[in-house]
Short mmCIF file of C-alpha atoms and ligand atoms in Angstrom, two decimals:
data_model
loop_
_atom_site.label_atom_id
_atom_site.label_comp_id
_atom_site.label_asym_id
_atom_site.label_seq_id
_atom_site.Cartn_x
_atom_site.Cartn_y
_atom_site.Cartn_z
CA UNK A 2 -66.32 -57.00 1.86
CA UNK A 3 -69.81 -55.83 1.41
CA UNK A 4 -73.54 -55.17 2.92
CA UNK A 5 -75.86 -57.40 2.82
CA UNK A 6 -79.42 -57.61 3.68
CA UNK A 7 -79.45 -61.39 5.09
CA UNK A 8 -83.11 -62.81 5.49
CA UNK A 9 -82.78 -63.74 8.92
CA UNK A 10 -86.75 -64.31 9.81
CA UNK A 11 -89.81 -65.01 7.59
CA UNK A 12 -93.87 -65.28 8.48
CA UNK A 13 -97.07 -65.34 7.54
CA UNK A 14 -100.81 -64.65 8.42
CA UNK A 15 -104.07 -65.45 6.89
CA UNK A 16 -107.64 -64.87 7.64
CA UNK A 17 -109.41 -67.77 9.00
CA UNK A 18 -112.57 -67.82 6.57
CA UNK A 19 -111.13 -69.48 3.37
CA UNK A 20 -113.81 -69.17 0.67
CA UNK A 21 -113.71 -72.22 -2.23
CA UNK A 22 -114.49 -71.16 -5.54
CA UNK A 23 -117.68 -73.04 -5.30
CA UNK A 24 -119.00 -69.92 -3.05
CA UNK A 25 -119.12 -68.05 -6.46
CA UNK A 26 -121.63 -70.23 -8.62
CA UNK A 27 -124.25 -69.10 -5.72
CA UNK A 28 -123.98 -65.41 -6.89
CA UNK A 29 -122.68 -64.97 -10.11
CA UNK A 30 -122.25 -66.97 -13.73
CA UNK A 31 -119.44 -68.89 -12.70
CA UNK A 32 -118.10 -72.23 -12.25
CA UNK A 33 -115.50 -73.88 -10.23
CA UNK A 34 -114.32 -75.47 -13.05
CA UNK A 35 -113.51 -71.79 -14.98
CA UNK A 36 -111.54 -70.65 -12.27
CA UNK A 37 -109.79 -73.12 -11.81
CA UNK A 38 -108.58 -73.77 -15.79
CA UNK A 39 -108.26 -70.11 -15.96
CA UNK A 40 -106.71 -69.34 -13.09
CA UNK A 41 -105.13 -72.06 -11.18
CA UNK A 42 -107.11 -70.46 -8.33
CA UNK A 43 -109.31 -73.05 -6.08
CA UNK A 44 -109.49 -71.35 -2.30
CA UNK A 45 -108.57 -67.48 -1.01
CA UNK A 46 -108.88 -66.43 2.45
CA UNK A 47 -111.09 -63.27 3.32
CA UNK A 48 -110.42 -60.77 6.14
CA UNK A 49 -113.56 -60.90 8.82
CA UNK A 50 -115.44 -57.80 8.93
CA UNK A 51 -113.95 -56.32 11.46
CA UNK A 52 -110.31 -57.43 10.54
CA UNK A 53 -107.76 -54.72 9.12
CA UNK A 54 -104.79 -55.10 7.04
CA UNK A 55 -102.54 -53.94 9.58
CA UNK A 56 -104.26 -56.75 12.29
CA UNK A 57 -103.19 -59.23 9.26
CA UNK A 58 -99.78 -57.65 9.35
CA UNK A 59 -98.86 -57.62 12.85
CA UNK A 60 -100.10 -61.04 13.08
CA UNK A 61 -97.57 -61.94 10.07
CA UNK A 62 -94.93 -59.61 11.62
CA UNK A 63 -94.79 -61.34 15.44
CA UNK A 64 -94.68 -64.95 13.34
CA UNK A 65 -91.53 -63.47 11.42
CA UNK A 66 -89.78 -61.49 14.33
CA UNK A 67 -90.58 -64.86 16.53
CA UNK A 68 -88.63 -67.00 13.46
CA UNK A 69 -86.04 -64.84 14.01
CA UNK A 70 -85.45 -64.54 17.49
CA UNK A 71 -85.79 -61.22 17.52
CA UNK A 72 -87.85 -58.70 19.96
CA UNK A 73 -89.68 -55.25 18.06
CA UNK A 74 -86.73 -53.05 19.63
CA UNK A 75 -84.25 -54.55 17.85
CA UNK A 76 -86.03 -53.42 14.79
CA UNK A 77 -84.91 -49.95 13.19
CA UNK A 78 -87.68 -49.94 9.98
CA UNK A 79 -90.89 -51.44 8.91
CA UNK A 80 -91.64 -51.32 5.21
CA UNK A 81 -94.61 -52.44 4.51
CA UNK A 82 -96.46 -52.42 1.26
CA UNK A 83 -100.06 -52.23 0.42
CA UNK A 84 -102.76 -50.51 -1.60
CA UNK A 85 -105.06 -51.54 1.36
CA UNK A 86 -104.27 -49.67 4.10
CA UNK A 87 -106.64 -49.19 7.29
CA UNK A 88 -107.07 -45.61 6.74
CA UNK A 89 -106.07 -42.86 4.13
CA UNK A 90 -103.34 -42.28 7.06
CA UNK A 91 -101.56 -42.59 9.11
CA UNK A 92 -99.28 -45.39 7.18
CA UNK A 93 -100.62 -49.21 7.80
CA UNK A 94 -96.44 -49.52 8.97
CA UNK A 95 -97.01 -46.97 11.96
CA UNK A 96 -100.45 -48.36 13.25
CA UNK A 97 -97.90 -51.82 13.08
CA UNK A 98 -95.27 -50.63 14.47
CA UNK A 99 -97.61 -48.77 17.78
CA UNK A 100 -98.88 -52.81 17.96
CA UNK A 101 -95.91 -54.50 18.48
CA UNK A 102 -95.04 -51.77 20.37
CA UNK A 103 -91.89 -50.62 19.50
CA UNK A 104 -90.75 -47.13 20.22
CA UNK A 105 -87.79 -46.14 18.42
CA UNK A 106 -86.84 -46.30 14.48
CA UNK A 107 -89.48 -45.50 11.71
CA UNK A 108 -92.13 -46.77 9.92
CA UNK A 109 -93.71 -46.18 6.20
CA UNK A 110 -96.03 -47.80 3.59
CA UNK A 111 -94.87 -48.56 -0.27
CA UNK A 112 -97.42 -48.58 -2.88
CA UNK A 113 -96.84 -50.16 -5.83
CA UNK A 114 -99.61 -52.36 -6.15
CA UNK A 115 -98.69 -56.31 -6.67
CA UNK A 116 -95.50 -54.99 -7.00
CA UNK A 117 -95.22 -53.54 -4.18
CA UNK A 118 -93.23 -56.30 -2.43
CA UNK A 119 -90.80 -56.27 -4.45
CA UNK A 120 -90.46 -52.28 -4.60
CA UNK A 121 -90.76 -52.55 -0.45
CA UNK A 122 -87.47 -55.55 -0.27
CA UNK A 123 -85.75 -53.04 -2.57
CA UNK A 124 -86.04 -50.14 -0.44
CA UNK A 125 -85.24 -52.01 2.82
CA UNK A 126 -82.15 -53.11 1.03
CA UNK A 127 -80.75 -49.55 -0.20
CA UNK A 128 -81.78 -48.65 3.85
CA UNK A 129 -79.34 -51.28 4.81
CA UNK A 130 -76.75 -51.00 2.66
CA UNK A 131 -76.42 -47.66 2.90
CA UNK A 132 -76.09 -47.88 6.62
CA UNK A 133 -79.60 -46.06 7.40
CA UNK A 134 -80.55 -49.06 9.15
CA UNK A 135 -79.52 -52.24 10.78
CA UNK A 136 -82.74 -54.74 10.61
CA UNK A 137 -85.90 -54.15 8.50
CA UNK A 138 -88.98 -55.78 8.95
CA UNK A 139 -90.87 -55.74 5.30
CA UNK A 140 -94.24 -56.97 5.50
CA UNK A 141 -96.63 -57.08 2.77
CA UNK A 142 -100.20 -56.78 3.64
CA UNK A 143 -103.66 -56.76 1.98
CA UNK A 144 -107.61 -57.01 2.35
CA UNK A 145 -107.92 -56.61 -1.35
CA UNK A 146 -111.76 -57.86 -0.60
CA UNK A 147 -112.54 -54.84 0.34
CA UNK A 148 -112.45 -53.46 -3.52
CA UNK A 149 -113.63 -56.08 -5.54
CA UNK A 150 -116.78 -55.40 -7.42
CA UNK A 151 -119.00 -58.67 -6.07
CA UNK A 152 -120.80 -58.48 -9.74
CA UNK A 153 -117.95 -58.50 -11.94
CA UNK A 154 -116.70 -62.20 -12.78
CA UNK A 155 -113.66 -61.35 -14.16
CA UNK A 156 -112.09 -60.03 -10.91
CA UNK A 157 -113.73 -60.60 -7.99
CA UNK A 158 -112.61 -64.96 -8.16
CA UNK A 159 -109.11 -63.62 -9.04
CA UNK A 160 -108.08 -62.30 -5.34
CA UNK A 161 -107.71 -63.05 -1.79
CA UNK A 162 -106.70 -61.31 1.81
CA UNK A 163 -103.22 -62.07 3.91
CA UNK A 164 -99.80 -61.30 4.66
CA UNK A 165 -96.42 -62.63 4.79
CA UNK A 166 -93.27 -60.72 6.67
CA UNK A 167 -89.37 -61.18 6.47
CA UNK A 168 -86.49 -59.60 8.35
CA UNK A 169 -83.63 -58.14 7.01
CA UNK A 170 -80.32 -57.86 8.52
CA UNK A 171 -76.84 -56.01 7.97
CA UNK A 172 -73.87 -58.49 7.53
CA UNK A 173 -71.12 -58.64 5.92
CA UNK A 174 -70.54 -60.51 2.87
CA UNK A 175 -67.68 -61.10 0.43
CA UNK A 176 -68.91 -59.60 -2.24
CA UNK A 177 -69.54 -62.15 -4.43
CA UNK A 178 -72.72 -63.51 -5.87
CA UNK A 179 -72.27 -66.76 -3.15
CA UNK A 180 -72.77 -63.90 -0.43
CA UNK A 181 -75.87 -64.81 1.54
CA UNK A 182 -78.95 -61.83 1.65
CA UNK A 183 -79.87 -59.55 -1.69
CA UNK A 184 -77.37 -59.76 -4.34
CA UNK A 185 -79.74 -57.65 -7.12
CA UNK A 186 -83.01 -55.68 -8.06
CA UNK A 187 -84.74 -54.51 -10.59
CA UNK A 188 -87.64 -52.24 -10.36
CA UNK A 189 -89.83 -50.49 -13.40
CA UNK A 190 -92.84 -48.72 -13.96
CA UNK A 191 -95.08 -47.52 -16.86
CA UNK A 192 -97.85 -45.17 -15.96
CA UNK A 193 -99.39 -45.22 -19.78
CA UNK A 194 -100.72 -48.16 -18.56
CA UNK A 195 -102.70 -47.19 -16.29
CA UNK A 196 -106.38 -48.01 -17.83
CA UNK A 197 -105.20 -51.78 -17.89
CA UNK A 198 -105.70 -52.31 -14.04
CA UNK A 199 -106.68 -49.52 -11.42
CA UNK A 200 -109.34 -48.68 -8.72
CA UNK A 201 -111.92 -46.37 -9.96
CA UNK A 202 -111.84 -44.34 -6.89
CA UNK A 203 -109.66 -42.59 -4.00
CA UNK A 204 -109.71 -40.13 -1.80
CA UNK A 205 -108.84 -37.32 -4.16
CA UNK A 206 -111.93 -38.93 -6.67
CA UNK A 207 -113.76 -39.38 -2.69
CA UNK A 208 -115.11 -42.67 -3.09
CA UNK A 209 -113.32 -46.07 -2.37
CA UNK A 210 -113.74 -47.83 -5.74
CA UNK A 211 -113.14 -51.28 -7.27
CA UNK A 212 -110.86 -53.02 -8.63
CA UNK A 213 -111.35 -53.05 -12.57
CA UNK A 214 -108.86 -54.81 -15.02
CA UNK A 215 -108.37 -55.49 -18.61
CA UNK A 216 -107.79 -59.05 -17.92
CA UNK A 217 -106.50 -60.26 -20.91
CA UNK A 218 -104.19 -57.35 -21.58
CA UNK A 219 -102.55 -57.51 -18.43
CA UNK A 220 -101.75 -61.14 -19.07
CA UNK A 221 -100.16 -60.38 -22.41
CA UNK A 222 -97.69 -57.92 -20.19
CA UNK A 223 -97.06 -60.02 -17.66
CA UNK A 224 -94.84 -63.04 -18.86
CA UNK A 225 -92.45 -60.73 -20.91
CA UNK A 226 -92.08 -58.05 -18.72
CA UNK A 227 -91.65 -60.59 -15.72
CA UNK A 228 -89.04 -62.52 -17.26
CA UNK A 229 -86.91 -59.91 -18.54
CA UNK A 230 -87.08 -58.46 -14.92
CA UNK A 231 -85.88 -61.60 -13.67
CA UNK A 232 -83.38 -61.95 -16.22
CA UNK A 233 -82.07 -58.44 -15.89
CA UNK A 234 -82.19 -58.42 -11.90
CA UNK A 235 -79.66 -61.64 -12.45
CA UNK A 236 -77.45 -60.11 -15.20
CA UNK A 237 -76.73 -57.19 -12.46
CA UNK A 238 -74.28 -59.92 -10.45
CA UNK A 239 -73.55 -62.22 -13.45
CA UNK A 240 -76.07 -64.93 -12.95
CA UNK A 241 -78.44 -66.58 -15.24
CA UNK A 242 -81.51 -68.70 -14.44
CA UNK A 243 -79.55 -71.88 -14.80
CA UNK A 244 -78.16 -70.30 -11.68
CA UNK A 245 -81.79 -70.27 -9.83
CA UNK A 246 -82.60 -73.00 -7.27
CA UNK A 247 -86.72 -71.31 -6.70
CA UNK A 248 -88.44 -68.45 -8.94
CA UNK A 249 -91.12 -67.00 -5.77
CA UNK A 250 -92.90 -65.29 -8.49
CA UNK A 251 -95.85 -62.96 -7.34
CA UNK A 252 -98.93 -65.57 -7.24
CA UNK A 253 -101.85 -63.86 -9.81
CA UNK A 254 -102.28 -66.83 -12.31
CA UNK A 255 -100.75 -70.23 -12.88
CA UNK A 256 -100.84 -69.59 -16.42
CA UNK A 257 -98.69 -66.67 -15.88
CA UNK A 258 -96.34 -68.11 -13.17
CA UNK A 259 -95.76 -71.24 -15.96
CA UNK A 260 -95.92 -69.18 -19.05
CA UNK A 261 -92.63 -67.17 -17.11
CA UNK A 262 -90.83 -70.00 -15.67
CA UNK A 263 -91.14 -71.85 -19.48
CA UNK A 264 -89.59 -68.26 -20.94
CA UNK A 265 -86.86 -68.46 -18.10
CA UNK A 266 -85.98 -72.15 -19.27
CA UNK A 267 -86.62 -73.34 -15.85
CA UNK A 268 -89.37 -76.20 -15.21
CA UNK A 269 -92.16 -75.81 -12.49
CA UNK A 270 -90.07 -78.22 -9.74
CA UNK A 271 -88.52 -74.85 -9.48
CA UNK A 272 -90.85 -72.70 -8.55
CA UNK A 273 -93.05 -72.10 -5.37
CA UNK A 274 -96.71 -72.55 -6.21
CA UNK A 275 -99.19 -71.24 -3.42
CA UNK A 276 -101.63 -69.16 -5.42
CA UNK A 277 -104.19 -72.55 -5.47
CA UNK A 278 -104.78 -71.73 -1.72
CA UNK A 279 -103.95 -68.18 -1.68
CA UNK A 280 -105.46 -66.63 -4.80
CA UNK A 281 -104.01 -63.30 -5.78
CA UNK A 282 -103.06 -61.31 -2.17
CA UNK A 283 -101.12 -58.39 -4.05
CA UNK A 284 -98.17 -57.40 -2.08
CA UNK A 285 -98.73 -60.15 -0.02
CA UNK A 286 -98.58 -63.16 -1.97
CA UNK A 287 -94.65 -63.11 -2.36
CA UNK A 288 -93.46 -62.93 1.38
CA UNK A 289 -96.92 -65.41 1.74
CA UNK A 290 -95.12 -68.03 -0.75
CA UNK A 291 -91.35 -67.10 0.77
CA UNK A 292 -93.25 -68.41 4.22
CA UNK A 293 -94.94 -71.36 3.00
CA UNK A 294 -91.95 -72.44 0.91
CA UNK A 295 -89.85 -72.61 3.86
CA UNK A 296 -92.91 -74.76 5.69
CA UNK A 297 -93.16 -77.17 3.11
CA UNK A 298 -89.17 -77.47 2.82
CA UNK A 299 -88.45 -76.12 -0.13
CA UNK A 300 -86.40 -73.04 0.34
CA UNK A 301 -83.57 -74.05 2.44
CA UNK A 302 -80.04 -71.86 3.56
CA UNK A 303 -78.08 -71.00 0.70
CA UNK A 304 -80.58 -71.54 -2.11
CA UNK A 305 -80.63 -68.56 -5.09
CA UNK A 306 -84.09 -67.47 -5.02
CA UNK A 307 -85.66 -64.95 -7.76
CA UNK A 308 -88.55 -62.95 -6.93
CA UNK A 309 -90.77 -61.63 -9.83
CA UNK A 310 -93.90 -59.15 -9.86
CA UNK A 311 -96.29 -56.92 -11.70
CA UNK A 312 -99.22 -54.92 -10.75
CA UNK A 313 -101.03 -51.72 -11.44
CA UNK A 314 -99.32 -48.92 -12.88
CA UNK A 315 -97.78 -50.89 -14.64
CA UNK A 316 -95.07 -51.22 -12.09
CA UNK A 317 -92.53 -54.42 -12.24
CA UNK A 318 -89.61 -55.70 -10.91
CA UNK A 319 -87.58 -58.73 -9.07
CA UNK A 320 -85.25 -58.94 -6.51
CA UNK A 321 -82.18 -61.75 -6.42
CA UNK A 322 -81.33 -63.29 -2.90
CA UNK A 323 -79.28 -65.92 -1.52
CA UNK A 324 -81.43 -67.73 1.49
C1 COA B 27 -108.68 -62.75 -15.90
C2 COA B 27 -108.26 -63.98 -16.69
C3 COA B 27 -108.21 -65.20 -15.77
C4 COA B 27 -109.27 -64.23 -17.78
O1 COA B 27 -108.87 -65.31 -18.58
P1 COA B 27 -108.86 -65.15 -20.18
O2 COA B 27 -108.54 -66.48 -20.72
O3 COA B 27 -107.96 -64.02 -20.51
O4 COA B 27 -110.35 -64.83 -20.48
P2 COA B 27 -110.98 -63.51 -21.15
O5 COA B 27 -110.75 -62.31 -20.28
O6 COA B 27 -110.49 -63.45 -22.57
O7 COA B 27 -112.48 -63.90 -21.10
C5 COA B 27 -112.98 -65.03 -21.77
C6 COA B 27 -114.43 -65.20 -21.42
O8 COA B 27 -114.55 -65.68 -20.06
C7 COA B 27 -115.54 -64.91 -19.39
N1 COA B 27 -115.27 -64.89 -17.97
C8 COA B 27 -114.54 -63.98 -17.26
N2 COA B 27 -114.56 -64.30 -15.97
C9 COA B 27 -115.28 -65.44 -15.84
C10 COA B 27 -115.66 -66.23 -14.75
N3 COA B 27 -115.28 -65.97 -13.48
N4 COA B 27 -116.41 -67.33 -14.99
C11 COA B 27 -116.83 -67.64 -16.25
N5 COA B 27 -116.51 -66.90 -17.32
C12 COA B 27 -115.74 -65.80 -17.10
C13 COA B 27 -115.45 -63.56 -20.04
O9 COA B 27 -116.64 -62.84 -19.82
C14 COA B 27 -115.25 -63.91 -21.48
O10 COA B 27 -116.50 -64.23 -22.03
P3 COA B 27 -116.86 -63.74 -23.52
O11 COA B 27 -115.85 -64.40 -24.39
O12 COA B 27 -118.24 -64.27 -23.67
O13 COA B 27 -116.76 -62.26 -23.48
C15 COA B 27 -106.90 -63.78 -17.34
O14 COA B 27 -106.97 -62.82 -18.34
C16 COA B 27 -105.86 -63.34 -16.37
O15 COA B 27 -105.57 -64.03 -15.42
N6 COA B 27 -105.25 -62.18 -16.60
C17 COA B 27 -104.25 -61.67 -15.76
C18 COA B 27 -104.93 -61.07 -14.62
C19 COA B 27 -104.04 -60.92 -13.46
O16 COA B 27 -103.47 -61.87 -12.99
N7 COA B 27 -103.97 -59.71 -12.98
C20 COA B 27 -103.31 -59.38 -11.83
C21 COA B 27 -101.91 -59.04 -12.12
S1 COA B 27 -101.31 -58.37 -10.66
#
């Protein structure tokens, strides 16, 4: 016998204003064509003015408590990752957690950047397994429009706003990589990387900053260090990625998300594509795809599903479930 953390709910939320790439050529020397070869990118959603992360992730958080049947007391722990959050504090997860009003348990934010799903389902799990908690809500969460530089071509087409939520729950399972819920992680980070992709500003700097990124660079990280995660998170429970019925990889850049799945062996009928429509949501765009995959009728009970990410930091890592 063993603890597992069983995905027993799954939602999402995006803004209503969904921006084509078209939008850009008004402003800047761009193309819809560009983006879209470069990128894979053709819509994004952005966050109204007045619209926080934590409205997106309460929204995402009723649609995934509401999939599972489930009311906000029976929750013990929101984990909910974002570099986004409303205000320098309190956590994004309390300010959720007042809104769906639920009054016992805890709450806390994760920050590790488009990682930071990953990081977040990781946590949750060690919660659970270790008996700290029954049910987790993990949410990811951004308005990542809210720190692009509107001059600078090379990022500001690259990312959009939303959120996507699961549930966790605590049930037993043989022990055995058949088990339903997580069966591995695998989480890294490399702070000498740093300079490749950061916000030039904080509250400690006492300024807000943009997003700035060394484009290129970061690409050259991101299929190798993505698909050794992968392969390493699956090694931990002696599978392979013949073994993997949908990579959810973190959504940045379809060159990326193929240029993995090719180094994993596996072809793209295998993995869960939404970053066309979504652009690149940070923590968001994995429990965003987990949602939409399970709309569309791809991810179905029982399917081995590996989830893959890097962000700033460099922090990495994936996670290995059973649906
Ligand atoms: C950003 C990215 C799409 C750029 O594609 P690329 O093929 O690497 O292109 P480069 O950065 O080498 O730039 C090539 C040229 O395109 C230009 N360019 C950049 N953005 C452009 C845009 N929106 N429209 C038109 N041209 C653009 C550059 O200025 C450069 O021009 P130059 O050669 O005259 O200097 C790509 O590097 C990428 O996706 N990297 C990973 C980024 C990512 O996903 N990060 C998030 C991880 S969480």
């Amino acid at each position: 016998m063993a603890g597992r953390s069983v995905v027993v709910g799954v939602g999402h939320y995006l803004p209503e204003r969904v921006v084509p790439n078209s939008e850009f050529e008004k402003t800047l020397d761009t193309t819809d064509e560009w983006i879209r070869t470069r990128s894979g990118i053709e819509r994004r959603h952005f966050a109204a003015d007045d619209e926080t992360t934590s409205d997106l992730a309460t929204k995402a958080a009723e649609a995934a408590l509401a999939d599972a049947g489930l009311e906000a007391d029976d929750i013990d722990a929101i984990i909910l990752a974002t570099s986004t959050a409303d205000l320098t504090f309190p956590s994004a997860a309390t300010m959720v957690q007042a809104r769906l009003g639920m009054t016992k348990g805890f709450a806390f934010d994760v920050q590790a950047v488009c990682a930071g799903f990953v990081f977040a389902l990781s946590n949750a799990n060690a919660l659970i397994v270790s008996g700290q908690a029954k049910r987790v809500l993990v949410i990811g969460a951004e308005t990542f429009s809210r720190i692009m530089d509107w001059t600078d071509r090379s990022t500001c087409v690259l990312f959009g706003d939303g959120a996507g939520a699961l549930v966790l729950e605590a049930q037993d399972g043989a022990g055995t990589a058949q088990d339903r819920g997580i069966l591995a992680t695998d989480l890294n980070s490399d702070g000498r990387y740093r300079d490749l992709l950061y916000v030039d500003g904080g509250v400690s700097t006492q300024s807000t900053g943009h997003l700035r990124m060394q484009g290129n660079q970061v690409f050259r990280h991101a299929v190798e260090k993505l698909a050794k995660t992968a392969e390493t998170a699956l090694s931990h429970v002696g599978l392979s990625s013949a073994d993997v019925d949908w990579i959810v990889p973190h959504q940045a850049n379809i060159r990326i998300i193929q240029g993995t799945a090719k180094k994993m062996g596996l072809p793209m009928e295998n993995v869960v594509v939404t970053v066309q429509d979504h652009g690149n949501t940070s923590a968001a765009s994995i429990p965003l795809a987990l949602s939409v995959g399970k709309e569309r009728g791809q991810i179905k009970p029982g399917d081995l599903i590996v989830t893959e990410a890097i962000g700033g930091g460099l922090a990495w890592g994936a996670v290995v479930l059973r649906w």
